[in-house]
PDB file of C-alpha atoms in Angstrom:
ATOM      1  CA  UNK A   1      -2.975   5.753  28.636  1.00  0.00           C
ATOM      2  CA  UNK A   2      -0.887   7.883  26.000  1.00  0.00           C
ATOM      3  CA  UNK A   3      -1.270  11.618  26.347  1.00  0.00           C
ATOM      4  CA  UNK A   4      -0.424  13.484  22.963  1.00  0.00           C
ATOM      5  CA  UNK A   5       1.398  16.563  23.773  1.00  0.00           C
ATOM      6  CA  UNK A   6       1.384  19.740  21.917  1.00  0.00           C
ATOM      7  CA  UNK A   7      -2.284  20.680  19.188  1.00  0.00           C
ATOM      8  CA  UNK A   8      -3.666  18.261  17.075  1.00  0.00           C
ATOM      9  CA  UNK A   9      -2.799  16.912  13.743  1.00  0.00           C
ATOM     10  CA  UNK A  10      -4.603  18.625  11.071  1.00  0.00           C
ATOM     11  CA  UNK A  11      -6.157  15.996   9.026  1.00  0.00           C
ATOM     12  CA  UNK A  12      -6.818  17.708   6.447  1.00  0.00           C
ATOM     13  CA  UNK A  13      -3.159  18.474   5.866  1.00  0.00           C
ATOM     14  CA  UNK A  14      -2.831  14.902   5.579  1.00  0.00           C
ATOM     15  CA  UNK A  15      -5.248  14.470   2.751  1.00  0.00           C
ATOM     16  CA  UNK A  16      -3.750  17.762   1.044  1.00  0.00           C
ATOM     17  CA  UNK A  17      -0.549  15.892   0.851  1.00  0.00           C
ATOM     18  CA  UNK A  18      -1.367  12.211  -0.171  1.00  0.00           C
ATOM     19  CA  UNK A  19      -3.431  13.762  -3.351  1.00  0.00           C
ATOM     20  CA  UNK A  20      -0.786  16.299  -4.033  1.00  0.00           C
ATOM     21  CA  UNK A  21       1.582  13.269  -4.373  1.00  0.00           C
ATOM     22  CA  UNK A  22      -0.780  11.303  -5.950  1.00  0.00           C
ATOM     23  CA  UNK A  23      -0.727  13.977  -8.566  1.00  0.00           C
ATOM     24  CA  UNK A  24       3.035  14.890  -8.750  1.00  0.00           C
ATOM     25  CA  UNK A  25       3.673  11.538  -9.022  1.00  0.00           C
ATOM     26  CA  UNK A  26       1.460  10.963 -12.662  1.00  0.00           C
ATOM     27  CA  UNK A  27       3.417  14.268 -14.134  1.00  0.00           C
ATOM     28  CA  UNK A  28       6.654  13.615 -12.771  1.00  0.00           C
ATOM     29  CA  UNK A  29       7.656  10.428 -12.104  1.00  0.00           C
ATOM     30  CA  UNK A  30       8.717   8.951  -8.679  1.00  0.00           C
ATOM     31  CA  UNK A  31      12.443   9.828  -9.307  1.00  0.00           C
ATOM     32  CA  UNK A  32      11.974  13.198  -9.948  1.00  0.00           C
ATOM     33  CA  UNK A  33       9.159  13.642  -7.361  1.00  0.00           C
ATOM     34  CA  UNK A  34      10.767  16.075  -4.394  1.00  0.00           C
ATOM     35  CA  UNK A  35       8.892  16.209  -1.206  1.00  0.00           C
ATOM     36  CA  UNK A  36       9.716  20.142  -1.006  1.00  0.00           C
ATOM     37  CA  UNK A  37       6.801  20.257  -4.330  1.00  0.00           C
ATOM     38  CA  UNK A  38       4.230  17.886  -2.508  1.00  0.00           C
ATOM     39  CA  UNK A  39       4.836  20.872   0.222  1.00  0.00           C
ATOM     40  CA  UNK A  40       4.245  23.288  -2.202  1.00  0.00           C
ATOM     41  CA  UNK A  41       1.646  22.184  -4.223  1.00  0.00           C
ATOM     42  CA  UNK A  42      -0.384  20.480  -0.615  1.00  0.00           C
ATOM     43  CA  UNK A  43       0.011  23.900   0.838  1.00  0.00           C
ATOM     44  CA  UNK A  44       2.226  23.045   3.933  1.00  0.00           C
ATOM     45  CA  UNK A  45       5.860  22.796   4.760  1.00  0.00           C
ATOM     46  CA  UNK A  46       8.702  20.535   4.511  1.00  0.00           C
ATOM     47  CA  UNK A  47       8.803  20.100   8.363  1.00  0.00           C
ATOM     48  CA  UNK A  48       5.313  19.442   8.590  1.00  0.00           C
ATOM     49  CA  UNK A  49       5.100  16.511   6.093  1.00  0.00           C
ATOM     50  CA  UNK A  50       8.421  14.848   7.890  1.00  0.00           C
ATOM     51  CA  UNK A  51       6.167  14.860  10.980  1.00  0.00           C
ATOM     52  CA  UNK A  52       3.999  12.334   9.597  1.00  0.00           C
ATOM     53  CA  UNK A  53       6.213  10.310   7.173  1.00  0.00           C
ATOM     54  CA  UNK A  54       9.764   9.497   7.623  1.00  0.00           C
ATOM     55  CA  UNK A  55      10.469   9.324   4.314  1.00  0.00           C
ATOM     56  CA  UNK A  56       9.121  10.183   0.470  1.00  0.00           C
ATOM     57  CA  UNK A  57       8.563   6.039   0.123  1.00  0.00           C
ATOM     58  CA  UNK A  58       6.642   6.093   2.820  1.00  0.00           C
ATOM     59  CA  UNK A  59       4.484   9.361   2.138  1.00  0.00           C
ATOM     60  CA  UNK A  60       4.322   7.536  -1.788  1.00  0.00           C
ATOM     61  CA  UNK A  61       3.486   4.060  -0.313  1.00  0.00           C
ATOM     62  CA  UNK A  62       0.442   5.578   1.677  1.00  0.00           C
ATOM     63  CA  UNK A  63      -1.148   7.962  -1.273  1.00  0.00           C
ATOM     64  CA  UNK A  64      -0.561   5.004  -3.582  1.00  0.00           C
ATOM     65  CA  UNK A  65      -1.311   2.060  -1.541  1.00  0.00           C
ATOM     66  CA  UNK A  66      -3.599   3.257   0.697  1.00  0.00           C
ATOM     67  CA  UNK A  67      -5.839   1.007   3.048  1.00  0.00           C
ATOM     68  CA  UNK A  68      -9.881   1.053   2.110  1.00  0.00           C
ATOM     69  CA  UNK A  69     -12.494  -0.853   2.270  1.00  0.00           C
ATOM     70  CA  UNK A  70     -11.093  -2.382  -1.225  1.00  0.00           C
ATOM     71  CA  UNK A  71      -7.969  -3.502   0.442  1.00  0.00           C
ATOM     72  CA  UNK A  72     -10.595  -5.589   2.793  1.00  0.00           C
ATOM     73  CA  UNK A  73      -9.977  -9.595   1.583  1.00  0.00           C
ATOM     74  CA  UNK A  74     -12.698 -10.262  -0.576  1.00  0.00           C
ATOM     75  CA  UNK A  75     -15.355 -12.686   0.487  1.00  0.00           C
ATOM     76  CA  UNK A  76     -17.178 -14.822  -2.243  1.00  0.00           C
ATOM     77  CA  UNK A  77     -17.366 -18.016  -0.098  1.00  0.00           C
ATOM     78  CA  UNK A  78     -14.954 -19.762  -2.226  1.00  0.00           C
ATOM     79  CA  UNK A  79     -11.136 -19.682  -2.109  1.00  0.00           C
ATOM     80  CA  UNK A  80     -10.721 -19.682  -5.588  1.00  0.00           C
ATOM     81  CA  UNK A  81     -13.283 -16.667  -6.305  1.00  0.00           C
ATOM     82  CA  UNK A  82     -11.295 -15.044  -3.209  1.00  0.00           C
ATOM     83  CA  UNK A  83      -8.026 -14.999  -4.922  1.00  0.00           C
ATOM     84  CA  UNK A  84      -9.249 -13.817  -8.366  1.00  0.00           C
ATOM     85  CA  UNK A  85     -10.694 -11.048  -6.976  1.00  0.00           C
ATOM     86  CA  UNK A  86      -7.753 -10.246  -4.923  1.00  0.00           C
ATOM     87  CA  UNK A  87      -5.419 -10.558  -8.239  1.00  0.00           C
ATOM     88  CA  UNK A  88      -8.662  -8.650  -9.519  1.00  0.00           C
ATOM     89  CA  UNK A  89      -7.710  -5.687  -7.159  1.00  0.00           C
ATOM     90  CA  UNK A  90      -4.661  -5.565  -7.063  1.00  0.00           C
ATOM     91  CA  UNK A  91      -4.485  -4.950 -10.910  1.00  0.00           C
ATOM     92  CA  UNK A  92      -6.810  -2.314 -10.611  1.00  0.00           C
ATOM     93  CA  UNK A  93      -4.464  -0.477  -7.968  1.00  0.00           C
ATOM     94  CA  UNK A  94      -1.475  -0.801  -9.852  1.00  0.00           C
ATOM     95  CA  UNK A  95      -2.501   0.002 -13.207  1.00  0.00           C
ATOM     96  CA  UNK A  96      -3.203   3.852 -11.741  1.00  0.00           C
ATOM     97  CA  UNK A  97      -0.711   6.203 -13.018  1.00  0.00           C
ATOM     98  CA  UNK A  98       0.684   6.871  -9.932  1.00  0.00           C
ATOM     99  CA  UNK A  99       1.166   3.131  -9.154  1.00  0.00           C
ATOM    100  CA  UNK A 100       3.134   2.969 -12.519  1.00  0.00           C
ATOM    101  CA  UNK A 101       5.109   5.422 -11.820  1.00  0.00           C
ATOM    102  CA  UNK A 102       5.508   5.162  -8.611  1.00  0.00           C
ATOM    103  CA  UNK A 103       6.407   0.978  -8.431  1.00  0.00           C
ATOM    104  CA  UNK A 104       9.939   1.163  -9.989  1.00  0.00           C
ATOM    105  CA  UNK A 105      11.453   3.932  -7.934  1.00  0.00           C
ATOM    106  CA  UNK A 106       9.590   2.001  -4.685  1.00  0.00           C
ATOM    107  CA  UNK A 107      11.216  -1.887  -5.521  1.00  0.00           C
ATOM    108  CA  UNK A 108      14.184  -0.033  -5.768  1.00  0.00           C
ATOM    109  CA  UNK A 109      14.406   1.346  -2.591  1.00  0.00           C
ATOM    110  CA  UNK A 110      12.641  -1.505  -0.958  1.00  0.00           C
ATOM    111  CA  UNK A 111      15.469  -3.891  -2.505  1.00  0.00           C
ATOM    112  CA  UNK A 112      17.943  -1.606  -1.285  1.00  0.00           C
ATOM    113  CA  UNK A 113      16.647  -1.188   1.983  1.00  0.00           C
ATOM    114  CA  UNK A 114      15.389  -4.420   3.448  1.00  0.00           C
ATOM    115  CA  UNK A 115      14.430  -2.096   6.646  1.00  0.00           C
ATOM    116  CA  UNK A 116      12.166   0.289   4.424  1.00  0.00           C
ATOM    117  CA  UNK A 117      10.864  -2.803   2.666  1.00  0.00           C
ATOM    118  CA  UNK A 118       9.475  -4.175   5.970  1.00  0.00           C
ATOM    119  CA  UNK A 119       7.975  -1.561   7.495  1.00  0.00           C
ATOM    120  CA  UNK A 120       6.112  -0.551   3.611  1.00  0.00           C
ATOM    121  CA  UNK A 121       4.880  -4.353   4.127  1.00  0.00           C
ATOM    122  CA  UNK A 122       3.672  -4.189   7.201  1.00  0.00           C
ATOM    123  CA  UNK A 123       0.891  -1.596   6.450  1.00  0.00           C
ATOM    124  CA  UNK A 124      -0.974  -4.403   5.155  1.00  0.00           C
ATOM    125  CA  UNK A 125       0.181  -6.505   8.023  1.00  0.00           C
ATOM    126  CA  UNK A 126      -2.565  -7.421   9.764  1.00  0.00           C
ATOM    127  CA  UNK A 127      -5.098  -7.895   6.782  1.00  0.00           C
ATOM    128  CA  UNK A 128      -2.055 -10.388   4.856  1.00  0.00           C
ATOM    129  CA  UNK A 129      -1.694 -12.592   8.111  1.00  0.00           C
ATOM    130  CA  UNK A 130      -4.519 -12.574  10.338  1.00  0.00           C
ATOM    131  CA  UNK A 131      -7.063 -11.742   7.622  1.00  0.00           C
ATOM    132  CA  UNK A 132      -5.388 -14.167   4.984  1.00  0.00           C
ATOM    133  CA  UNK A 133      -4.508 -17.016   7.805  1.00  0.00           C
ATOM    134  CA  UNK A 134      -8.414 -17.168   8.889  1.00  0.00           C
ATOM    135  CA  UNK A 135      -9.652 -17.055   5.486  1.00  0.00           C
ATOM    136  CA  UNK A 136      -7.239 -20.024   4.616  1.00  0.00           C
ATOM    137  CA  UNK A 137      -8.247 -21.855   7.693  1.00  0.00           C
ATOM    138  CA  UNK A 138     -12.020 -21.671   6.168  1.00  0.00           C
ATOM    139  CA  UNK A 139     -10.564 -23.017   2.893  1.00  0.00           C
ATOM    140  CA  UNK A 140      -8.858 -26.109   4.618  1.00  0.00           C
ATOM    141  CA  UNK A 141     -12.766 -26.436   6.185  1.00  0.00           C
ATOM    142  CA  UNK A 142     -14.758 -26.654   3.343  1.00  0.00           C
ATOM    143  CA  UNK A 143     -12.052 -28.596   1.872  1.00  0.00           C
ATOM    144  CA  UNK A 144     -10.561 -26.376  -1.130  1.00  0.00           C
ATOM    145  CA  UNK A 145      -7.001 -26.509  -0.412  1.00  0.00           C
ATOM    146  CA  UNK A 146      -4.686 -28.700   1.763  1.00  0.00           C
ATOM    147  CA  UNK A 147      -3.937 -27.568   5.098  1.00  0.00           C
ATOM    148  CA  UNK A 148       0.102 -26.826   4.595  1.00  0.00           C
ATOM    149  CA  UNK A 149      -0.722 -23.703   2.199  1.00  0.00           C
ATOM    150  CA  UNK A 150       0.416 -20.403   3.725  1.00  0.00           C
ATOM    151  CA  UNK A 151      -0.396 -16.532   3.583  1.00  0.00           C
ATOM    152  CA  UNK A 152       2.597 -15.980   2.329  1.00  0.00           C
ATOM    153  CA  UNK A 153       2.296 -18.388  -0.455  1.00  0.00           C
ATOM    154  CA  UNK A 154      -0.659 -17.004  -1.377  1.00  0.00           C
ATOM    155  CA  UNK A 155       0.277 -13.653  -1.367  1.00  0.00           C
ATOM    156  CA  UNK A 156       2.900 -14.313  -3.488  1.00  0.00           C
ATOM    157  CA  UNK A 157       0.647 -16.151  -6.219  1.00  0.00           C
ATOM    158  CA  UNK A 158      -1.586 -13.303  -6.501  1.00  0.00           C
ATOM    159  CA  UNK A 159       1.402 -10.560  -6.325  1.00  0.00           C
ATOM    160  CA  UNK A 160       3.555 -12.656  -8.892  1.00  0.00           C
ATOM    161  CA  UNK A 161       0.147 -13.383 -10.982  1.00  0.00           C
ATOM    162  CA  UNK A 162      -0.604  -9.280 -10.729  1.00  0.00           C
ATOM    163  CA  UNK A 163       2.523  -8.465 -11.777  1.00  0.00           C
ATOM    164  CA  UNK A 164       3.278 -10.505 -14.818  1.00  0.00           C
ATOM    165  CA  UNK A 165      -0.146  -9.821 -16.112  1.00  0.00           C
ATOM    166  CA  UNK A 166       1.061  -6.589 -15.962  1.00  0.00           C
ATOM    167  CA  UNK A 167       4.339  -6.981 -17.560  1.00  0.00           C
ATOM    168  CA  UNK A 168       3.053  -9.385 -20.398  1.00  0.00           C
ATOM    169  CA  UNK A 169      -0.348  -6.930 -21.620  1.00  0.00           C
TER     170      UNK A 169
END
């Protein structure tokens, strides 16, 4: 059993910081976004933010790509329907003003720092690995997909399709 030391974190600060990050991203873009500006707008301090998120990239990733009910894997009854819905949901998230502002900077930082890349993707690890692997097993049992198709391949297809659609439209 772990005992938390100090006073409990104020969840209102978390929400205010995440909202401020999204709002400021749309105004300034990722490169000009500062933790200081986020703190000022959220009515908190930089140390308070850094106690919650180790870097601007971590904060922006959580603000722009929240884990919500919409993040859950769809269950349309078929793998093809699930993949179509995943592409649709992914495109909806990636076309928000905050995501459009954040993606170039986040992609650049993730490419330069593989540890950051792994840490940011880990937020969705349970959904993408266990959840999608289970869904693929069901699709194999229904005869919809070969047994050698992996969750990682499906994620690459969804991400690649979504990014290509965003770039070409």
